[in-house]
CSV table of C-alpha atoms in Angstrom, one decimal:
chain,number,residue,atom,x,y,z
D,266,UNK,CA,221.5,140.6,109.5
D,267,UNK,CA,224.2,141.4,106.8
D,268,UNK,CA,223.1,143.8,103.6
D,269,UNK,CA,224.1,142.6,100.6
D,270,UNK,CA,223.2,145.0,97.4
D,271,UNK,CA,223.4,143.1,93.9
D,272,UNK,CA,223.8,144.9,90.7
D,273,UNK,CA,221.8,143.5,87.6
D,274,UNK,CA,218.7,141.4,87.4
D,275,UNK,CA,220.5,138.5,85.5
D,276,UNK,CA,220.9,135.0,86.0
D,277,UNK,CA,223.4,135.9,89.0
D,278,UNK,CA,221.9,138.4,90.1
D,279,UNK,CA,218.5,136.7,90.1
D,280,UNK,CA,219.8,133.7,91.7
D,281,UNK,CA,222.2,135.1,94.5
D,282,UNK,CA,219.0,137.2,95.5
D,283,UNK,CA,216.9,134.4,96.1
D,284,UNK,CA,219.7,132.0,97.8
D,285,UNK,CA,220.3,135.1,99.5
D,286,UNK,CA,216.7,135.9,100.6
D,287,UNK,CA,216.5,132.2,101.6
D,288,UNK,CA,219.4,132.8,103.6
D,289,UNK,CA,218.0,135.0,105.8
D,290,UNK,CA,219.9,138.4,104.5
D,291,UNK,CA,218.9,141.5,103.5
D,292,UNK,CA,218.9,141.4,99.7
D,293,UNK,CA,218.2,145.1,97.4
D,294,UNK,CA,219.0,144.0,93.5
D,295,UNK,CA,219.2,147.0,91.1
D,296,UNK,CA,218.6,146.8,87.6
D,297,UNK,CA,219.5,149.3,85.2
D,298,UNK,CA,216.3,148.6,82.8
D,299,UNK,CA,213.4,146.7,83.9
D,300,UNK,CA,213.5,142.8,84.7
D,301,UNK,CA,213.9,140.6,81.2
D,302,UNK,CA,214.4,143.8,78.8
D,303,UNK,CA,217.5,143.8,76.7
D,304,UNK,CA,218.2,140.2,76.5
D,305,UNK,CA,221.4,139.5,74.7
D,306,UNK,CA,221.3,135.1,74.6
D,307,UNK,CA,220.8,133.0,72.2
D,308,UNK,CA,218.3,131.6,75.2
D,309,UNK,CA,220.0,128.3,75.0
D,310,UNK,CA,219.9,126.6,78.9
D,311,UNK,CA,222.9,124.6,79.2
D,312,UNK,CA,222.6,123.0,82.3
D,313,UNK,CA,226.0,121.1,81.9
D,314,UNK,CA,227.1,119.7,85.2
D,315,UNK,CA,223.4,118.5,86.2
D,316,UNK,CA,223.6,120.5,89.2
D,317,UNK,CA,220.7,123.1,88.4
D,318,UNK,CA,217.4,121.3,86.8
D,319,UNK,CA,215.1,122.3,84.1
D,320,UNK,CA,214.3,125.9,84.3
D,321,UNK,CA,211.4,126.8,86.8
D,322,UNK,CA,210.1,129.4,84.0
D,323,UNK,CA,209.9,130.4,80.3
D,324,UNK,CA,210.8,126.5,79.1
D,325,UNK,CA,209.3,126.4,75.1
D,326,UNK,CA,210.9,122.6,75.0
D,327,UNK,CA,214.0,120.5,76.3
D,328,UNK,CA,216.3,120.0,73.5
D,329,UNK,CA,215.7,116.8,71.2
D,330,UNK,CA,218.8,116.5,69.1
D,331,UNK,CA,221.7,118.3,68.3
D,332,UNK,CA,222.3,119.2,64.4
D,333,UNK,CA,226.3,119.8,64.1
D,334,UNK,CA,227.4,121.1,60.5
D,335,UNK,CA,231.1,120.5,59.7
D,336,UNK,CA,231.5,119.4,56.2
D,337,UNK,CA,228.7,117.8,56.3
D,338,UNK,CA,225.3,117.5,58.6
D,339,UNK,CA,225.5,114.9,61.8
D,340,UNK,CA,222.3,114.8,64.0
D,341,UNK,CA,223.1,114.0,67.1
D,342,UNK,CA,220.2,113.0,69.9
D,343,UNK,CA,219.9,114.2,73.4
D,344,UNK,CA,219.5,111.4,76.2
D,345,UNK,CA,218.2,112.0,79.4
D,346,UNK,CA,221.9,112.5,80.7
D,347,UNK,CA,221.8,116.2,78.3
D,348,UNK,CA,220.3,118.5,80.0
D,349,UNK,CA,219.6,121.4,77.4
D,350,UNK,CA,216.7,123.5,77.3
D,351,UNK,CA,215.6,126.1,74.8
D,352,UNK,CA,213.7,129.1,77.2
D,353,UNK,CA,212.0,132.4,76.6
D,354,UNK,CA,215.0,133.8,78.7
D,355,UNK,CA,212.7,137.2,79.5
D,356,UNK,CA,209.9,135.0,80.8
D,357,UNK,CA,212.2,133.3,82.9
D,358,UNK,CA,213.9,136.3,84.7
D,359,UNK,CA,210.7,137.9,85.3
D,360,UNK,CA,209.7,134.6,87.0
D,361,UNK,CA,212.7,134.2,89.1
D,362,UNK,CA,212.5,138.0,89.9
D,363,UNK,CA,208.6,137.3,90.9
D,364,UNK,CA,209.7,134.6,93.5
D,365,UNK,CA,213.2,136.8,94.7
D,366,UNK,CA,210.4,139.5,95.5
D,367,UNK,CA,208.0,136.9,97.4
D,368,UNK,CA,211.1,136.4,99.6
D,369,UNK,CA,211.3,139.6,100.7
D,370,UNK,CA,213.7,140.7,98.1
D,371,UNK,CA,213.8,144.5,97.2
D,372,UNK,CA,214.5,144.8,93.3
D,373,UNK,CA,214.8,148.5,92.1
D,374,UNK,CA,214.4,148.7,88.2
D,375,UNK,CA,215.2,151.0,85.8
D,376,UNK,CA,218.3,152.2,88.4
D,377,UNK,CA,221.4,152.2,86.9
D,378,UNK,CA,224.5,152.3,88.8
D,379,UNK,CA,227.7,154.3,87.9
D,380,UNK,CA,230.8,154.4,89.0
D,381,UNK,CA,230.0,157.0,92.0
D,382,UNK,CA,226.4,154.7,92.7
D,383,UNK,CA,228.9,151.8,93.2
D,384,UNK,CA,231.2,153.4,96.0
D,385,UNK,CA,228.4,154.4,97.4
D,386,UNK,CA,226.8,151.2,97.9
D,387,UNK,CA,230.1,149.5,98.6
D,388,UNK,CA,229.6,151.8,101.8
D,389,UNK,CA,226.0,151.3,103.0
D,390,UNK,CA,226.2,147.4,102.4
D,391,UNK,CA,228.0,144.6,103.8
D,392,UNK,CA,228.8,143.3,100.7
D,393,UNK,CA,228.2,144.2,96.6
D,394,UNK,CA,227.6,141.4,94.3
D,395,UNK,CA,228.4,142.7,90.7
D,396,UNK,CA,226.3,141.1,88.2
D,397,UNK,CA,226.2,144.1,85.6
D,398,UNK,CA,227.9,142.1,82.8
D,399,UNK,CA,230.5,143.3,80.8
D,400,UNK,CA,232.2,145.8,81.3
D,401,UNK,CA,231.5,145.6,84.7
D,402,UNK,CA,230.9,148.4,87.0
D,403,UNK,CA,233.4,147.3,89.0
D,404,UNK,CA,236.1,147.5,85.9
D,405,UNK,CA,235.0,151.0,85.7
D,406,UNK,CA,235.7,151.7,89.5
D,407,UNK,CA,239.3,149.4,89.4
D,408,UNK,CA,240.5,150.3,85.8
D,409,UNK,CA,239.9,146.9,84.2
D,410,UNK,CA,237.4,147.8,81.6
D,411,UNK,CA,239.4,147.3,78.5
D,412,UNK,CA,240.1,144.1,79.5
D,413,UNK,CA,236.7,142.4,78.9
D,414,UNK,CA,237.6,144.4,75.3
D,415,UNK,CA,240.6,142.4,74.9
D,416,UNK,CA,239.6,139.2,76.2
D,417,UNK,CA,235.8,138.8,75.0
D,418,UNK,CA,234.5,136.7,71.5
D,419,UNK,CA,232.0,138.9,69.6
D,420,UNK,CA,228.4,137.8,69.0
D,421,UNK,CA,225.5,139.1,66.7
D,422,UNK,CA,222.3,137.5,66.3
D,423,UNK,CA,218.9,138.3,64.7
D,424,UNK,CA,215.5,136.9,66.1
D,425,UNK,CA,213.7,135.7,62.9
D,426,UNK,CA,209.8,135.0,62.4
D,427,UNK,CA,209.2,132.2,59.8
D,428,UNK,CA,208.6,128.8,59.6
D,429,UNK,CA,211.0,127.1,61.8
D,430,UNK,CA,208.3,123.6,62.1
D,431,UNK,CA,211.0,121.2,60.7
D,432,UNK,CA,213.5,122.3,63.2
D,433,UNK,CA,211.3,122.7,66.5
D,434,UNK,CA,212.6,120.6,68.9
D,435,UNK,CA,216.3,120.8,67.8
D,436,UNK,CA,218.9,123.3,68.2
D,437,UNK,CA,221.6,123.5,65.0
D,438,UNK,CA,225.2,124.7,65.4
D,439,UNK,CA,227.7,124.8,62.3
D,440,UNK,CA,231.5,125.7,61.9
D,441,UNK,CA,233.4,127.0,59.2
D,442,UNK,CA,236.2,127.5,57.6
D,443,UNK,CA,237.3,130.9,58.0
D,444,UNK,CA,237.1,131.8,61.2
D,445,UNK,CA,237.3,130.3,65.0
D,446,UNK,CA,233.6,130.6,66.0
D,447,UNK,CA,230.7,128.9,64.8
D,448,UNK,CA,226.5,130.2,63.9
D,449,UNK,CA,223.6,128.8,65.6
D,450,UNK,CA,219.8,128.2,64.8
D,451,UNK,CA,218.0,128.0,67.7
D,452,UNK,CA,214.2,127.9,67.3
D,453,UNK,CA,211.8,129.6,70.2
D,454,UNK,CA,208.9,128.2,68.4
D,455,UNK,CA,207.6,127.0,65.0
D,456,UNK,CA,207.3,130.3,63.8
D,457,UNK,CA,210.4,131.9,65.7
D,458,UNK,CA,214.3,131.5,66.0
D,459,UNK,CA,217.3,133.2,67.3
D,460,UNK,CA,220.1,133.2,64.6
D,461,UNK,CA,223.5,134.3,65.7
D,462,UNK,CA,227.6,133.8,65.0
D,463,UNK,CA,230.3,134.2,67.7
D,464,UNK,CA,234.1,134.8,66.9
D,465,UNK,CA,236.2,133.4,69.8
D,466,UNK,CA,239.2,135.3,68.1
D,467,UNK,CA,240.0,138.6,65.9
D,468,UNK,CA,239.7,138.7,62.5
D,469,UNK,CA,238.9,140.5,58.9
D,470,UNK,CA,235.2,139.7,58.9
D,471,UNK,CA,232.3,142.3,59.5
D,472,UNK,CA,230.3,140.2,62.1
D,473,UNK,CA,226.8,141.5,60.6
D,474,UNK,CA,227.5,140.9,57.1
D,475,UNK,CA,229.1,137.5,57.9
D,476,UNK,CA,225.5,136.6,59.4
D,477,UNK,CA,223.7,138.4,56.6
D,478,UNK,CA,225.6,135.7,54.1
D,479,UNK,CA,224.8,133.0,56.7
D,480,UNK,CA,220.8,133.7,56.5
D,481,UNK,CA,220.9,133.5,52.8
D,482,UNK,CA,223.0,130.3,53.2
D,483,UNK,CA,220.4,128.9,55.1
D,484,UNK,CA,217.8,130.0,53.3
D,485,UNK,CA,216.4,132.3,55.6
D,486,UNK,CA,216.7,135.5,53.6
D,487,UNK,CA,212.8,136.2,53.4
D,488,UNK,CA,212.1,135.8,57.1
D,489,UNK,CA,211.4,138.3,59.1
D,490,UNK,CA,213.9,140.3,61.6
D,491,UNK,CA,212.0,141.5,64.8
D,492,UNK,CA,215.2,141.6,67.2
D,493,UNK,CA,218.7,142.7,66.2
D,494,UNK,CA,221.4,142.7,69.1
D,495,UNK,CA,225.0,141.5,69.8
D,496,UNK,CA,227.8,142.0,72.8
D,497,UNK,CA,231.1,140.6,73.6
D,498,UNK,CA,231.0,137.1,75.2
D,499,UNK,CA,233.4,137.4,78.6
D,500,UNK,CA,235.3,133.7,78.3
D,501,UNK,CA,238.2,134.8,80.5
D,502,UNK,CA,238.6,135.5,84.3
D,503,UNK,CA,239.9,139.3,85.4
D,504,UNK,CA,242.7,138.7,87.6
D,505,UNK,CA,240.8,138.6,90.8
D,506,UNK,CA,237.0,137.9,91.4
D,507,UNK,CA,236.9,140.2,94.8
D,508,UNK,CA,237.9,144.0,94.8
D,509,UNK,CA,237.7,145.1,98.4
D,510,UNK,CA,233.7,144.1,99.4
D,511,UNK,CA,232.8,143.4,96.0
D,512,UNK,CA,232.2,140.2,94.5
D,513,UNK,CA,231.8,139.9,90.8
D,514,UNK,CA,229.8,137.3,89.6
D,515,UNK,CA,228.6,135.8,86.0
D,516,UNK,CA,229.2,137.4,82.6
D,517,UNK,CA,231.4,139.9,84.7
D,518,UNK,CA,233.5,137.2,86.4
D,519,UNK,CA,234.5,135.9,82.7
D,520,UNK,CA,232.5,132.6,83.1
D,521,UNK,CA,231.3,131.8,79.9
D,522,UNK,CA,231.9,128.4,77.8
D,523,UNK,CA,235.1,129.0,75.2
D,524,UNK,CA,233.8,126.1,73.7
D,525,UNK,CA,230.1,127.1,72.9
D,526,UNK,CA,229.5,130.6,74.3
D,527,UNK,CA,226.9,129.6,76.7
D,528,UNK,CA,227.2,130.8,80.3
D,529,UNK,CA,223.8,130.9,81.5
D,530,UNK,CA,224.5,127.5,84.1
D,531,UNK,CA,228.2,129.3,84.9
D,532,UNK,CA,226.1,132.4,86.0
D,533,UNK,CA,223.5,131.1,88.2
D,534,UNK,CA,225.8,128.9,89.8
D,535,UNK,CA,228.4,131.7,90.7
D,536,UNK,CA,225.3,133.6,92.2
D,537,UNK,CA,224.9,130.8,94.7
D,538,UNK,CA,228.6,130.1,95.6
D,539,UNK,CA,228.9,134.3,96.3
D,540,UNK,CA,226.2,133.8,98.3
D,541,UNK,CA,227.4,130.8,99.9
D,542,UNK,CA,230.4,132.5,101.1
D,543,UNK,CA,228.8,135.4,102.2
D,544,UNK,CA,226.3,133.7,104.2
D,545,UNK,CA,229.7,131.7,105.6
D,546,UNK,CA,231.6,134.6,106.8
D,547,UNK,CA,234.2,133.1,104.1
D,548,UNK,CA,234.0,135.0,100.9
D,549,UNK,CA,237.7,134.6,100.9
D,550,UNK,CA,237.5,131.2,99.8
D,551,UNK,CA,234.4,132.5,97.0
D,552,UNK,CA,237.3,132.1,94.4
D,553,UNK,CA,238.2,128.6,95.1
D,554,UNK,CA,234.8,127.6,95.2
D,555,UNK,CA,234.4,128.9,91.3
D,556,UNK,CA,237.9,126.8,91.0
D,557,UNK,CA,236.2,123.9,92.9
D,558,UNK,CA,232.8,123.7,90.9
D,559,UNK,CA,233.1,125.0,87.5
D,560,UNK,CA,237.2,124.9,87.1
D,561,UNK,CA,237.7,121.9,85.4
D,562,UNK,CA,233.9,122.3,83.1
D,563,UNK,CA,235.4,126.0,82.1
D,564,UNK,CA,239.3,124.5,81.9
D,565,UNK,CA,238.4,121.3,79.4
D,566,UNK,CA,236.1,123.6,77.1
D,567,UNK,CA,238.7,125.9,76.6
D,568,UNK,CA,241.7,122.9,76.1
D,569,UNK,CA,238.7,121.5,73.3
D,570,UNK,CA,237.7,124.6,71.8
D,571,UNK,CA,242.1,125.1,71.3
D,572,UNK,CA,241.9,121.9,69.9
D,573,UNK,CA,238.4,122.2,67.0
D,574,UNK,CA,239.8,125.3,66.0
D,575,UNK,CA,243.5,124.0,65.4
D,576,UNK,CA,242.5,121.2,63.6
D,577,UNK,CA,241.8,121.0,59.9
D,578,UNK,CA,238.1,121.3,59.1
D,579,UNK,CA,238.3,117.9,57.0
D,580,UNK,CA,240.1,116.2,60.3
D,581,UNK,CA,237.4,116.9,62.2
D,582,UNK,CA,234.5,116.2,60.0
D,583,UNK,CA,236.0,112.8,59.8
D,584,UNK,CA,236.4,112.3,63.5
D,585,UNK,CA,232.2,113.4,64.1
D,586,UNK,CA,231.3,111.1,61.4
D,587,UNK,CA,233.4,108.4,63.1
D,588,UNK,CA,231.6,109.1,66.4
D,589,UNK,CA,228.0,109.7,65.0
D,590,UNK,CA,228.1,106.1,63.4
D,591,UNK,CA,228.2,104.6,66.6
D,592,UNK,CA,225.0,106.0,67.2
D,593,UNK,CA,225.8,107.9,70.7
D,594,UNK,CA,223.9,110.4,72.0
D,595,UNK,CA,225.0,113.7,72.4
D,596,UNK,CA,226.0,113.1,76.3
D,597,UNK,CA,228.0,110.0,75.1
D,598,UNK,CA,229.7,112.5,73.1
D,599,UNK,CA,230.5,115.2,75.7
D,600,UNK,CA,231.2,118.2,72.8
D,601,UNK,CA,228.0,120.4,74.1
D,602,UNK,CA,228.0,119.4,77.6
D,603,UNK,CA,231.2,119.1,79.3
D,604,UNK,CA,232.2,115.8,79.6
D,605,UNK,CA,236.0,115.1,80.5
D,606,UNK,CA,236.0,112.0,78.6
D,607,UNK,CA,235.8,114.1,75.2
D,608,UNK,CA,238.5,116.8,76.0
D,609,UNK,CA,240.9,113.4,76.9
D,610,UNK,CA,239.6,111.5,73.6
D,611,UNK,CA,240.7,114.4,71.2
D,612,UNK,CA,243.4,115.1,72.8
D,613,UNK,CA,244.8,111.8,72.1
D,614,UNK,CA,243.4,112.0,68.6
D,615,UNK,CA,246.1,115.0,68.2
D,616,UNK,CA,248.4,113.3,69.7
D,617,UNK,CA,248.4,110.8,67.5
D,618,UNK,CA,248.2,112.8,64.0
D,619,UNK,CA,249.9,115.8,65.1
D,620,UNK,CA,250.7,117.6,61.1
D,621,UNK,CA,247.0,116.6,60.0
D,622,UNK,CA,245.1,118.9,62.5
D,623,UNK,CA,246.4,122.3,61.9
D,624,UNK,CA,244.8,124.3,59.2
């Protein structure tokens, strides 16, 4: 039976230890803190290639409609074919670490492992599976740390308490002018929201007081803040995903969406594929599996995300409004959830007026 050790009780972590455990292999996670603390998500489930399902734990509601602010507000609704979900992402990961230990898995919290911890287990086990984020562990051991730095957007958010019972049911996301990012409202509740702002790219700004002015712009100034937390958002692969019999997987793999910032569905799924290989005797081919599966989802959302934030603000204002007032769906739209079809449409939409789309 081979020994596989995984570091981090995340979404890859969680998932390659129960695929693991349901594999028949010997499967001891360690977590630095215990299961579900120190969440850094917006808690949005993206679930954009259909291939995972709703959430087995901590769903609060499957998203409703879509509210994208350009110049102006477009509501956009969700059809079966969108598969987003708002969860209570610490419920969730103590549920999936619930049924990983049912399997026989042997999840060690509150053990962190250095740089020494990590050659060490890289010698007692078959195989590693980094899930420890970013900067990984494995950065630390191989000298590519400073390239999450270099690579990474930069988010902030604030959990709010307030009256969110107008927006429950609907997530809101809103660009602007000055910057390539966007803020979010994503209500937990009626009485709860995460509100957040990523930069994909550097810039003058002071991430905290940019949301500050964003709260008071949405008129959210007297709410309460219970949570404040931010990180870098990993949107770009290291060089190589396997460093002797290590396998890095999730945040620490650089699979999360250029285009939105989500990377729960990227995570879990590279969880499984690490496993997959492993349990194959092939984890040579574990990076053209992450080619194979999410490639061409992670490949178009960066080509868009170039696109939205090369274009004039006004330009692209016009095209949503163009496309909300043939009353698709979000899905029919593909912006949020991968669709080819959308990365080809505004491409020829560029294409075709070339001066008017750069700022």
């Amino acid at each position: 039976m081979q020994k596989i050790a995984i570091i981090g009780g995340g979404p890859a972590g969680l998932m390659a230890a129960i695929d693991g455990a349901k594999k028949g292999l010997h499967i001891d996670l360690y977590d630095q803190y215990n299961i579900g603390d120190h969440i850094r998500c917006a808690e949005g489930f993206f679930d954009t290639l259909n291939i995972l399902g709703e959430p087995k734990y901590g769903v609060r509601f499957k998203v409703k409609e879509i509210e994208l602010e350009i110049k102006k507000d477009y509501v956009f609704p969700c059809d079966e074919k969108t598969n987003i979900w708002m969860i209570d992402r610490r419920e969730w990961q103590i549920g999936l670490a619930a049924e990983a230990r049912d399997l026989g898995v042997h999840i060690y919290e509150n053990s962190p492992v250095s740089k020494e911890k990590l050659k060490e287990l890289s010698h007692d086990y078959d195989w590693v599976i980094d899930s420890s984020g970013v900067p990984s562990v494995t950065s630390k051991v191989y000298g590519f740390n400073q390239f999450y730095k270099e690579t990474s957007g930069i988010t902030v958010q604030y959990t709010l308490l307030g009256d969110f019972s107008d927006r429950y049911g609907s997530i809101k996301a809103a660009l602007e002018e000055h910057y390539d990012g966007y803020y979010w409202i994503f209500p937990k509740s009626n009485n709860e929201a995460n509100v957040g702002l990523i930069f994909f790219s550097e810039n003058h700004l002071k991430p905290w007081e940019e949301l500050e002015r964003i709260i008071e712009k949405e008129g959210l100034s007297t709410y309460t803040k219970t949570r404040k937390f931010g990180g870098m958002c990993p949107v770009v692969r290291p060089e190589k995903l396997v460093y002797d019999n290590i396998i890095l997987t999730g945040d620490a793999a650089g699979l999360v969406s250029a285009l939105h910032g989500g990377g729960i569905d990227n995570a879990c799924i590279s969880g499984q594929l690490a496993i997959q290989c492993i349990a194959a005797n092939n984890v040579e081919a574990y990076e053209t599996e992450i080619d194979r599966v999410l490639g061409d989802k992670l490949k178009g959302e960066k080509d868009l995300a170039d696109l939205v934030y090369s274009m004039n603000l006004g330009v692209l204002d016009g095209i949503v409004k163009m496309v909300r007032h043939t009353n698709k769906s979000i899905g029919d739209f593909g912006f949020l959830n991968g669709h080819a079809g959308a990365f080809e449409k505004f491409a020829i939409l560029k294409g075709l007026m070339p001066k008017v789309f750069q700022k």
